[in-house]
Amino acid sequence: MQKLVVEGGHPLQGTVPISGAKNAALPLLAATLLAPGEHKLENVPGLADVSMMLSLLGRLGCPSLWNGKLRLETSRIFFSEAPHDLVRKMRASVLVLGPLLARTGHALVSLPGGCAIGVRPIDQHLKGLEALGCRFELSDGYVHGRVDRLRGADIQLDVPTVGGTENILMAAVLAEGHTTLRNAAAEPEIEDLVRFLRSLGARIEGEGSSTLEIDGVTSLRPSAAGYRIMPDRIEAGTYLVAGAITGGKVTCIDTDPVHLDTTIDALRRAGCEVRVDGNAVTVERTGPLRPVDIVTRPHPGFPTDMQAQLTALLTLAQGTSTITETIFENRFMHVAELHRMGADIRVQSNTAVVQGVVGLKGAAVMATDLRASAGLVLAALAARGSSEILRLHHLDRGYEALVPKLQGIGAHICRVDSEARAPRAELHTGMSATA
Ligand code: EPU
């Protein structure tokens, strides 16, 4: 077991290269099942979740080679099962459901169940796939799906679910006839999936809006020329907050500023200067932080995946901020840990009322989920003294090279075995034991 040791209170300065997006990579990897042959993907982030998706594809019979670029061979599928041991570790495994049904006519996928941030049902995935002709049985914790022939349909989602939209879309591209998917999610990662599917020969219109129009095709070809995954907007947003919370100046490069507009807007309202130059975004804070009110919403609203990071930032604002979470019912797990660092936050129903404090103090804190962990790292970077962040497997799921990237902008952070104490010299030279 390892932990992060952070010596806070140092303004971060410098440039961070942004990796490929986890939440685009995972559905794209599942989508390769739709087109038999060798796929090439670029900008695949080195993350535990990506490795897990590759293991799942490997178990289905699709081997991969990953050295800089990713090559994935999907010519044959020997099994159609996403077993519990993988789905339990990564909910996004459920994204193979639509592709497996479209490719093989059957799929056995463990039900993902709830997780640290909410109940997270998949009823909308199943509703949409049923409308396309699939039949499902639920038994022993598994959903068993079958279909003879997928047929296009007019589908109205009850909630604009990201994963549900992706699963239904991936099945509809190989359905006979036309599908209209209404109240679809419009997240940039879905636009990336649409672009990828189009590069395989799929016929889809409407990405980025709440209605997707899909004309089914009989087959798709693999992405032999190589498809480049979009940059991770949540990773970029997290590093921008790192600059802001420490009163520094941080530039994220290789990013897409268009996808960061709500985060940039929140940072500006909080009193930071933000400049956009091509694919680079720079945040700079020289004055005090101002309070901000934020409500998470499906895209194009403020992303729930940036909520914990903004909560950490606003603990240091001069005044009272409110943060309302409307996507997941249990996404304030970081609040209790932020209290241990001296934050003043009251949670009332789905709103956190954040009363800014003059400073945070380092503490030992426990990460509960990926973005909560990111929020705790940010708070630790700004806190006086030393902090320890435990349960790093959450961060490994979603932040490629977190420690070296933070060291590269001057953070005093290192990763050590849980029992070990970080030597002070190591923290100050930025040398990491295991990064
Ligand atoms: N929902 C339903 N029924 C469904 C599906 C979803 O009621 O069939 C509800 C959920 O319970 C939730 C809401 O709809 O309250 C939104 O869930 P959604 O399906 O959109 O989320 P997801 O596809 O499970 C993806 C990201 C999450 C991100 C959410 C929201 C991936 C792999 N995961 O999850 O990312 O928070 O969209 O934007 O794309 C993260 O990266 O830390 C993360 C949790």
Short mmCIF file of C-alpha atoms in Angstrom, two decimals, residues 3-420:
data_model
loop_
_atom_site.label_atom_id
_atom_site.label_comp_id
_atom_site.label_asym_id
_atom_site.label_seq_id
_atom_site.Cartn_x
_atom_site.Cartn_y
_atom_site.Cartn_z
CA LYS A 3 0.39 7.00 0.10
CA LEU A 4 1.11 10.49 -1.12
CA VAL A 5 3.04 12.85 1.13
CA VAL A 6 2.52 16.52 0.31
CA GLU A 7 4.28 19.51 1.83
CA GLY A 8 1.81 22.29 1.06
CA GLY A 9 1.95 26.04 0.76
CA HIS A 10 4.14 26.40 -2.34
CA PRO A 11 2.72 28.34 -5.31
CA LEU A 12 2.86 26.10 -8.38
CA GLN A 13 4.44 27.49 -11.53
CA GLY A 14 4.95 25.92 -14.94
CA THR A 15 3.49 23.84 -17.72
CA VAL A 16 1.59 20.55 -17.56
CA PRO A 17 0.98 18.38 -20.66
CA ILE A 18 -2.55 16.96 -20.62
CA SER A 19 -3.11 13.25 -21.36
CA GLY A 20 -5.82 11.54 -23.36
CA ALA A 21 -9.25 11.43 -21.71
CA LYS A 22 -10.10 8.42 -19.55
CA ASN A 23 -13.82 8.82 -20.18
CA ALA A 24 -13.29 8.94 -23.94
CA ALA A 25 -10.73 6.10 -24.02
CA LEU A 26 -12.97 3.59 -22.19
CA PRO A 27 -15.98 3.73 -24.57
CA LEU A 28 -13.67 3.88 -27.61
CA LEU A 29 -11.94 0.70 -26.49
CA ALA A 30 -15.32 -1.00 -26.08
CA ALA A 31 -16.34 0.28 -29.54
CA THR A 32 -13.40 -1.51 -31.20
CA LEU A 33 -15.40 -4.72 -30.64
CA LEU A 34 -17.83 -3.52 -33.32
CA ALA A 35 -15.28 -3.67 -36.16
CA PRO A 36 -13.28 -6.91 -36.58
CA GLY A 37 -9.58 -6.38 -37.33
CA GLU A 38 -6.58 -4.45 -36.06
CA HIS A 39 -7.26 -1.05 -34.46
CA LYS A 40 -4.67 1.61 -33.73
CA LEU A 41 -5.31 4.26 -31.10
CA GLU A 42 -3.13 7.21 -30.07
CA ASN A 43 -3.04 9.35 -26.94
CA VAL A 44 -4.33 6.46 -24.83
CA PRO A 45 -3.78 7.49 -21.19
CA GLY A 46 -1.69 5.21 -18.98
CA LEU A 47 -4.32 4.56 -16.33
CA ALA A 48 -5.44 1.60 -14.24
CA ASP A 49 -8.94 1.83 -15.79
CA VAL A 50 -7.51 1.58 -19.31
CA SER A 51 -5.45 -1.48 -18.30
CA MET A 52 -8.59 -3.02 -16.83
CA MET A 53 -10.59 -2.42 -20.02
CA LEU A 54 -7.75 -3.99 -22.02
CA SER A 55 -7.78 -7.04 -19.70
CA LEU A 56 -11.51 -7.35 -20.22
CA LEU A 57 -11.08 -7.17 -24.01
CA GLY A 58 -8.26 -9.70 -23.68
CA ARG A 59 -10.58 -12.09 -21.84
CA LEU A 60 -13.12 -11.74 -24.63
CA GLY A 61 -10.40 -12.86 -27.06
CA CYS A 62 -9.02 -9.51 -28.23
CA PRO A 63 -5.29 -9.11 -27.45
CA SER A 64 -3.53 -5.74 -27.40
CA LEU A 65 -0.03 -4.31 -27.53
CA TRP A 66 0.52 -0.96 -25.85
CA ASN A 67 3.81 0.85 -26.27
CA GLY A 68 3.12 4.51 -26.84
CA LYS A 69 0.46 3.68 -29.41
CA LEU A 70 -2.11 1.00 -28.79
CA ARG A 71 -2.74 -1.86 -31.20
CA LEU A 72 -5.80 -3.96 -30.54
CA GLU A 73 -6.86 -7.06 -32.46
CA THR A 74 -10.63 -7.68 -32.49
CA SER A 75 -10.91 -10.16 -35.38
CA ARG A 76 -12.35 -12.84 -33.17
CA ILE A 77 -14.45 -12.82 -30.02
CA PHE A 78 -14.33 -16.11 -28.11
CA PHE A 79 -16.36 -15.12 -25.04
CA SER A 80 -19.16 -12.63 -24.47
CA GLU A 81 -18.86 -12.26 -20.72
CA ALA A 82 -17.83 -9.30 -18.53
CA PRO A 83 -17.28 -11.10 -15.21
CA HIS A 84 -17.96 -9.74 -11.75
CA ASP A 85 -14.30 -9.49 -10.72
CA LEU A 86 -13.66 -6.92 -13.49
CA VAL A 87 -16.98 -5.03 -13.40
CA ARG A 88 -16.68 -4.68 -9.62
CA LYS A 89 -13.34 -2.92 -10.08
CA MET A 90 -14.46 -0.76 -12.99
CA ARG A 91 -18.09 0.12 -13.71
CA ALA A 92 -17.22 1.20 -17.26
CA SER A 93 -16.86 -2.53 -18.10
CA VAL A 94 -20.61 -2.36 -18.69
CA LEU A 95 -19.81 -0.45 -21.91
CA VAL A 96 -19.10 -3.77 -23.65
CA LEU A 97 -22.81 -4.68 -23.39
CA GLY A 98 -23.98 -2.79 -26.51
CA PRO A 99 -20.96 -3.75 -28.67
CA LEU A 100 -21.13 -7.45 -27.70
CA LEU A 101 -24.85 -7.64 -28.49
CA ALA A 102 -24.29 -5.92 -31.83
CA ARG A 103 -21.34 -8.12 -32.77
CA THR A 104 -22.25 -11.56 -31.36
CA GLY A 105 -25.97 -11.40 -30.52
CA HIS A 106 -25.43 -12.17 -26.87
CA ALA A 107 -23.70 -10.81 -23.77
CA LEU A 108 -23.38 -11.75 -20.13
CA VAL A 109 -22.41 -8.74 -18.06
CA SER A 110 -22.18 -8.52 -14.29
CA LEU A 111 -24.49 -5.82 -12.89
CA PRO A 112 -22.26 -2.99 -11.68
CA GLY A 113 -24.25 -2.12 -8.53
CA GLY A 114 -23.74 1.10 -6.58
CA CYS A 115 -20.45 2.75 -5.75
CA ALA A 116 -19.00 5.43 -3.48
CA ILE A 117 -20.74 8.28 -5.31
CA GLY A 118 -24.24 6.91 -5.84
CA VAL A 119 -26.63 4.07 -6.75
CA ARG A 120 -25.86 4.32 -10.48
CA PRO A 121 -28.43 1.99 -12.08
CA ILE A 122 -28.22 0.89 -15.74
CA ASP A 123 -31.97 0.80 -16.40
CA GLN A 124 -31.65 3.36 -19.23
CA HIS A 125 -28.97 1.29 -20.98
CA LEU A 126 -31.32 -1.71 -20.91
CA LYS A 127 -34.40 0.32 -21.93
CA GLY A 128 -32.64 1.65 -25.03
CA LEU A 129 -31.17 -1.70 -26.02
CA GLU A 130 -34.58 -3.36 -25.54
CA ALA A 131 -36.09 -0.81 -27.91
CA LEU A 132 -33.50 -1.98 -30.48
CA GLY A 133 -34.75 -5.57 -30.06
CA CYS A 134 -32.57 -6.98 -27.25
CA ARG A 135 -34.07 -9.19 -24.55
CA PHE A 136 -32.64 -9.27 -21.05
CA GLU A 137 -32.81 -11.62 -18.10
CA LEU A 138 -31.36 -10.71 -14.74
CA SER A 139 -30.06 -13.58 -12.65
CA ASP A 140 -27.30 -14.22 -10.12
CA GLY A 141 -26.15 -10.61 -10.33
CA TYR A 142 -25.70 -10.81 -14.10
CA VAL A 143 -27.62 -9.31 -16.98
CA HIS A 144 -27.93 -11.79 -19.81
CA GLY A 145 -28.76 -10.14 -23.13
CA ARG A 146 -29.72 -11.70 -26.46
CA VAL A 147 -30.75 -10.34 -29.81
CA ASP A 148 -31.47 -11.95 -33.19
CA ARG A 149 -31.45 -8.79 -35.24
CA LEU A 150 -31.01 -5.22 -34.02
CA ARG A 151 -33.63 -2.87 -35.49
CA GLY A 152 -33.56 0.91 -35.39
CA ALA A 153 -36.02 2.62 -33.04
CA ASP A 154 -37.15 5.95 -31.63
CA ILE A 155 -35.76 6.06 -28.08
CA GLN A 156 -36.35 8.69 -25.40
CA LEU A 157 -34.03 8.48 -22.41
CA ASP A 158 -35.50 9.43 -19.00
CA VAL A 159 -32.13 10.87 -17.92
CA PRO A 160 -29.29 11.98 -20.23
CA THR A 161 -26.93 9.21 -19.09
CA VAL A 162 -23.40 9.26 -20.51
CA GLY A 163 -22.78 5.49 -20.38
CA GLY A 164 -26.35 4.72 -21.47
CA THR A 165 -26.05 6.99 -24.51
CA GLU A 166 -22.74 5.31 -25.40
CA ASN A 167 -24.06 1.74 -25.05
CA ILE A 168 -27.20 2.43 -27.10
CA LEU A 169 -25.25 4.36 -29.74
CA MET A 170 -22.72 1.53 -30.13
CA ALA A 171 -25.54 -0.98 -30.73
CA ALA A 172 -27.55 1.32 -33.00
CA VAL A 173 -24.71 1.85 -35.49
CA LEU A 174 -25.11 -1.81 -36.57
CA ALA A 175 -28.93 -1.94 -36.30
CA GLU A 176 -31.12 -2.29 -39.37
CA GLY A 177 -32.69 1.06 -40.23
CA HIS A 178 -32.81 4.41 -38.48
CA THR A 179 -32.49 5.15 -34.75
CA THR A 180 -33.32 8.45 -33.08
CA LEU A 181 -31.93 8.78 -29.55
CA ARG A 182 -33.59 11.65 -27.67
CA ASN A 183 -32.50 13.25 -24.39
CA ALA A 184 -29.06 11.81 -25.15
CA ALA A 185 -26.03 12.97 -23.19
CA ALA A 186 -23.99 15.60 -25.04
CA GLU A 187 -20.64 15.33 -23.21
CA PRO A 188 -17.52 15.97 -25.33
CA GLU A 189 -16.49 12.33 -24.74
CA ILE A 190 -19.65 11.25 -26.61
CA GLU A 191 -18.67 13.54 -29.48
CA ASP A 192 -15.28 11.78 -29.51
CA LEU A 193 -17.02 8.38 -29.61
CA VAL A 194 -19.18 9.58 -32.52
CA ARG A 195 -16.09 10.80 -34.42
CA PHE A 196 -14.39 7.44 -33.78
CA LEU A 197 -17.43 5.43 -34.90
CA ARG A 198 -17.70 7.61 -38.00
CA SER A 199 -14.05 6.87 -38.79
CA LEU A 200 -15.06 3.18 -38.75
CA GLY A 201 -17.85 3.87 -41.26
CA ALA A 202 -20.82 4.54 -38.96
CA ARG A 203 -23.48 7.06 -40.00
CA ILE A 204 -24.38 9.35 -37.10
CA GLU A 205 -25.55 12.98 -36.88
CA GLY A 206 -26.26 15.31 -33.98
CA GLU A 207 -23.28 14.81 -31.67
CA GLY A 208 -23.01 17.56 -29.08
CA SER A 209 -26.80 17.97 -29.06
CA SER A 210 -29.46 16.05 -27.13
CA THR A 211 -30.69 14.14 -30.20
CA LEU A 212 -28.58 11.61 -32.06
CA GLU A 213 -29.70 10.34 -35.47
CA ILE A 214 -28.15 7.04 -36.52
CA ASP A 215 -28.49 5.19 -39.84
CA GLY A 216 -27.45 1.61 -39.25
CA VAL A 217 -24.79 0.03 -41.49
CA THR A 218 -24.15 -3.68 -42.04
CA SER A 219 -20.48 -3.65 -41.02
CA LEU A 220 -17.69 -1.38 -39.80
CA ARG A 221 -13.97 -1.37 -40.65
CA PRO A 222 -11.20 -1.15 -38.02
CA SER A 223 -9.33 2.10 -37.29
CA ALA A 224 -6.14 0.94 -38.99
CA ALA A 225 -4.88 4.47 -39.67
CA GLY A 226 -4.90 5.33 -35.95
CA TYR A 227 -7.40 7.45 -34.06
CA ARG A 228 -6.23 10.09 -31.56
CA ILE A 229 -8.22 10.23 -28.32
CA MET A 230 -9.31 13.73 -27.19
CA PRO A 231 -7.52 15.45 -24.27
CA ASP A 232 -8.82 14.93 -20.74
CA ARG A 233 -10.85 18.02 -19.78
CA ILE A 234 -11.14 16.92 -16.13
CA GLU A 235 -7.40 16.36 -15.77
CA ALA A 236 -6.78 19.82 -17.28
CA GLY A 237 -9.36 21.40 -14.98
CA THR A 238 -7.72 19.74 -11.97
CA TYR A 239 -4.29 21.23 -12.81
CA LEU A 240 -5.82 24.66 -13.40
CA VAL A 241 -7.33 24.49 -9.92
CA ALA A 242 -3.89 23.43 -8.61
CA GLY A 243 -2.48 26.70 -9.96
CA ALA A 244 -5.37 28.70 -8.54
CA ILE A 245 -5.50 27.13 -5.07
CA THR A 246 -1.76 27.61 -4.47
CA GLY A 247 -1.74 31.21 -5.75
CA GLY A 248 0.56 30.27 -8.62
CA LYS A 249 0.60 30.32 -12.42
CA VAL A 250 0.01 27.06 -14.31
CA THR A 251 -0.36 26.43 -18.04
CA CYS A 252 -2.05 23.30 -19.34
CA ILE A 253 -0.92 22.39 -22.87
CA ASP A 254 -2.26 19.83 -25.38
CA THR A 255 -5.77 20.54 -24.17
CA ASP A 256 -9.00 21.74 -25.79
CA PRO A 257 -10.09 25.02 -24.13
CA VAL A 258 -13.60 24.73 -25.61
CA HIS A 259 -14.24 21.76 -23.31
CA LEU A 260 -13.07 23.75 -20.29
CA ASP A 261 -15.40 26.73 -20.57
CA THR A 262 -17.48 26.14 -17.41
CA THR A 263 -14.32 25.47 -15.35
CA ILE A 264 -12.62 28.56 -16.79
CA ASP A 265 -15.74 30.60 -16.04
CA ALA A 266 -15.79 29.36 -12.40
CA LEU A 267 -12.09 30.18 -11.98
CA ARG A 268 -12.62 33.70 -13.36
CA ARG A 269 -15.58 34.26 -11.06
CA ALA A 270 -13.33 33.12 -8.19
CA GLY A 271 -10.93 35.97 -9.03
CA CYS A 272 -8.32 34.15 -11.12
CA GLU A 273 -6.96 35.37 -14.42
CA VAL A 274 -7.36 32.76 -17.15
CA ARG A 275 -5.82 33.11 -20.62
CA VAL A 276 -6.46 30.87 -23.62
CA ASP A 277 -3.88 30.57 -26.39
CA GLY A 278 -4.55 27.91 -29.00
CA ASN A 279 -4.46 24.55 -27.21
CA ALA A 280 -3.03 26.05 -24.01
CA VAL A 281 -4.85 27.49 -21.01
CA THR A 282 -3.07 29.48 -18.29
CA VAL A 283 -4.44 30.27 -14.85
CA GLU A 284 -2.85 32.86 -12.59
CA ARG A 285 -3.91 34.07 -9.16
CA THR A 286 -2.32 37.04 -7.51
CA GLY A 287 -5.19 38.23 -5.28
CA PRO A 288 -7.67 36.67 -2.86
CA LEU A 289 -10.22 34.06 -3.94
CA ARG A 290 -13.84 35.18 -4.23
CA PRO A 291 -16.80 32.93 -3.33
CA VAL A 292 -18.71 31.30 -6.18
CA ASP A 293 -22.01 29.43 -6.47
CA ILE A 294 -21.88 26.29 -8.59
CA VAL A 295 -24.51 23.77 -9.70
CA THR A 296 -23.39 20.56 -11.42
CA ARG A 297 -25.39 19.70 -14.55
CA PRO A 298 -25.09 17.43 -17.58
CA HIS A 299 -22.99 18.97 -20.37
CA PRO A 300 -22.90 21.87 -21.24
CA GLY A 301 -23.38 22.54 -17.51
CA PHE A 302 -20.68 22.46 -14.86
CA PRO A 303 -19.27 18.88 -14.72
CA THR A 304 -19.81 16.79 -11.60
CA ASP A 305 -16.28 15.44 -12.15
CA MET A 306 -14.87 18.92 -11.28
CA GLN A 307 -17.07 19.43 -8.21
CA ALA A 308 -14.68 18.10 -5.55
CA GLN A 309 -11.78 20.13 -6.96
CA LEU A 310 -13.82 23.37 -6.92
CA THR A 311 -15.02 22.59 -3.39
CA ALA A 312 -11.38 22.36 -2.29
CA LEU A 313 -10.62 25.70 -3.98
CA LEU A 314 -13.57 27.51 -2.44
CA THR A 315 -12.63 26.46 1.12
CA LEU A 316 -10.10 29.32 0.82
CA ALA A 317 -12.39 31.98 -0.70
CA GLN A 318 -13.23 35.18 1.20
CA GLY A 319 -16.93 34.53 1.83
CA THR A 320 -19.59 31.85 1.44
CA SER A 321 -19.90 29.66 -1.65
CA THR A 322 -22.58 27.07 -2.43
CA ILE A 323 -21.99 23.93 -4.45
CA THR A 324 -25.05 21.96 -5.51
CA GLU A 325 -24.57 18.42 -6.84
CA THR A 326 -27.44 17.31 -9.09
CA ILE A 327 -25.91 14.30 -10.89
CA PHE A 328 -24.91 11.86 -8.13
CA GLU A 329 -26.63 11.54 -4.76
CA ASN A 330 -23.55 10.86 -2.66
CA ARG A 331 -20.72 12.92 -4.06
CA PHE A 332 -19.66 14.91 -0.97
CA MET A 333 -17.48 12.23 0.61
CA HIS A 334 -14.46 14.55 0.43
CA VAL A 335 -16.17 17.07 2.75
CA ALA A 336 -15.48 15.12 5.96
CA GLU A 337 -11.82 14.80 4.96
CA LEU A 338 -11.57 18.51 4.11
CA HIS A 339 -12.90 19.23 7.64
CA ARG A 340 -9.83 17.43 8.97
CA MET A 341 -7.73 20.02 7.15
CA GLY A 342 -9.64 22.90 8.72
CA ALA A 343 -12.30 23.58 6.07
CA ASP A 344 -15.69 24.96 7.12
CA ILE A 345 -18.35 23.19 5.04
CA ARG A 346 -21.95 22.26 5.89
CA VAL A 347 -23.79 19.83 3.66
CA GLN A 348 -27.54 20.51 3.46
CA SER A 349 -29.28 17.96 1.27
CA ASN A 350 -27.45 18.15 -2.08
CA THR A 351 -25.79 21.49 -1.42
CA ALA A 352 -22.46 22.12 0.29
CA VAL A 353 -22.27 25.54 1.92
CA VAL A 354 -18.59 26.45 2.00
CA GLN A 355 -17.54 29.21 4.39
CA GLY A 356 -14.06 30.26 3.34
CA VAL A 357 -11.27 30.00 5.93
CA VAL A 358 -7.97 31.88 6.06
CA GLY A 359 -5.88 28.73 5.60
CA LEU A 360 -5.95 24.92 5.58
CA LYS A 361 -3.69 22.76 7.73
CA GLY A 362 -2.01 19.57 6.57
CA ALA A 363 -3.57 16.29 7.81
CA ALA A 364 -3.77 12.59 7.03
CA VAL A 365 -6.80 12.04 4.80
CA MET A 366 -8.45 9.09 3.13
CA ALA A 367 -9.54 9.17 -0.51
CA THR A 368 -12.99 7.70 -1.25
CA ASP A 369 -13.32 8.02 -5.02
CA LEU A 370 -11.35 9.39 -7.93
CA ARG A 371 -12.39 13.05 -7.96
CA ALA A 372 -12.68 13.25 -4.17
CA SER A 373 -9.04 12.13 -4.10
CA ALA A 374 -8.11 14.89 -6.55
CA GLY A 375 -9.85 17.44 -4.33
CA LEU A 376 -7.84 16.25 -1.33
CA VAL A 377 -4.53 16.48 -3.22
CA LEU A 378 -5.41 20.06 -4.21
CA ALA A 379 -6.28 20.99 -0.63
CA ALA A 380 -3.01 19.42 0.56
CA LEU A 381 -1.01 21.46 -1.99
CA ALA A 382 -2.45 24.66 -0.49
CA ALA A 383 -2.38 23.62 3.18
CA ARG A 384 0.28 24.68 5.66
CA GLY A 385 2.45 21.73 6.66
CA SER A 386 2.46 18.14 5.64
CA SER A 387 -0.47 15.96 4.49
CA GLU A 388 -0.77 12.28 3.73
CA ILE A 389 -3.29 10.95 1.24
CA LEU A 390 -4.15 7.29 1.53
CA ARG A 391 -5.89 4.83 -0.85
CA LEU A 392 -4.12 5.87 -4.01
CA HIS A 393 -5.75 3.29 -6.27
CA HIS A 394 -8.53 5.82 -6.94
CA LEU A 395 -6.06 8.39 -8.30
CA ASP A 396 -4.28 5.75 -10.39
CA ARG A 397 -7.58 5.11 -12.16
CA GLY A 398 -7.83 8.62 -13.57
CA TYR A 399 -4.64 10.70 -13.41
CA GLU A 400 -1.71 9.63 -15.57
CA ALA A 401 1.68 10.45 -13.98
CA LEU A 402 0.09 12.65 -11.31
CA VAL A 403 3.18 12.86 -9.09
CA PRO A 404 5.75 13.71 -11.82
CA LYS A 405 3.34 16.18 -13.42
CA LEU A 406 2.84 17.98 -10.10
CA GLN A 407 6.57 17.85 -9.33
CA GLY A 408 7.16 19.39 -12.75
CA ILE A 409 5.29 22.54 -11.65
CA GLY A 410 7.06 22.72 -8.31
CA ALA A 411 4.84 20.70 -5.99
CA HIS A 412 6.52 19.14 -2.97
CA ILE A 413 4.90 15.74 -3.29
CA CYS A 414 6.08 12.16 -3.30
CA ARG A 415 4.66 8.68 -3.26
CA VAL A 416 5.95 6.30 -0.61
CA ASP A 417 5.01 2.99 0.98
CA SER A 418 2.28 3.55 3.56
CA GLU A 419 4.49 2.63 6.50
CA ALA A 420 7.30 4.93 5.39
#
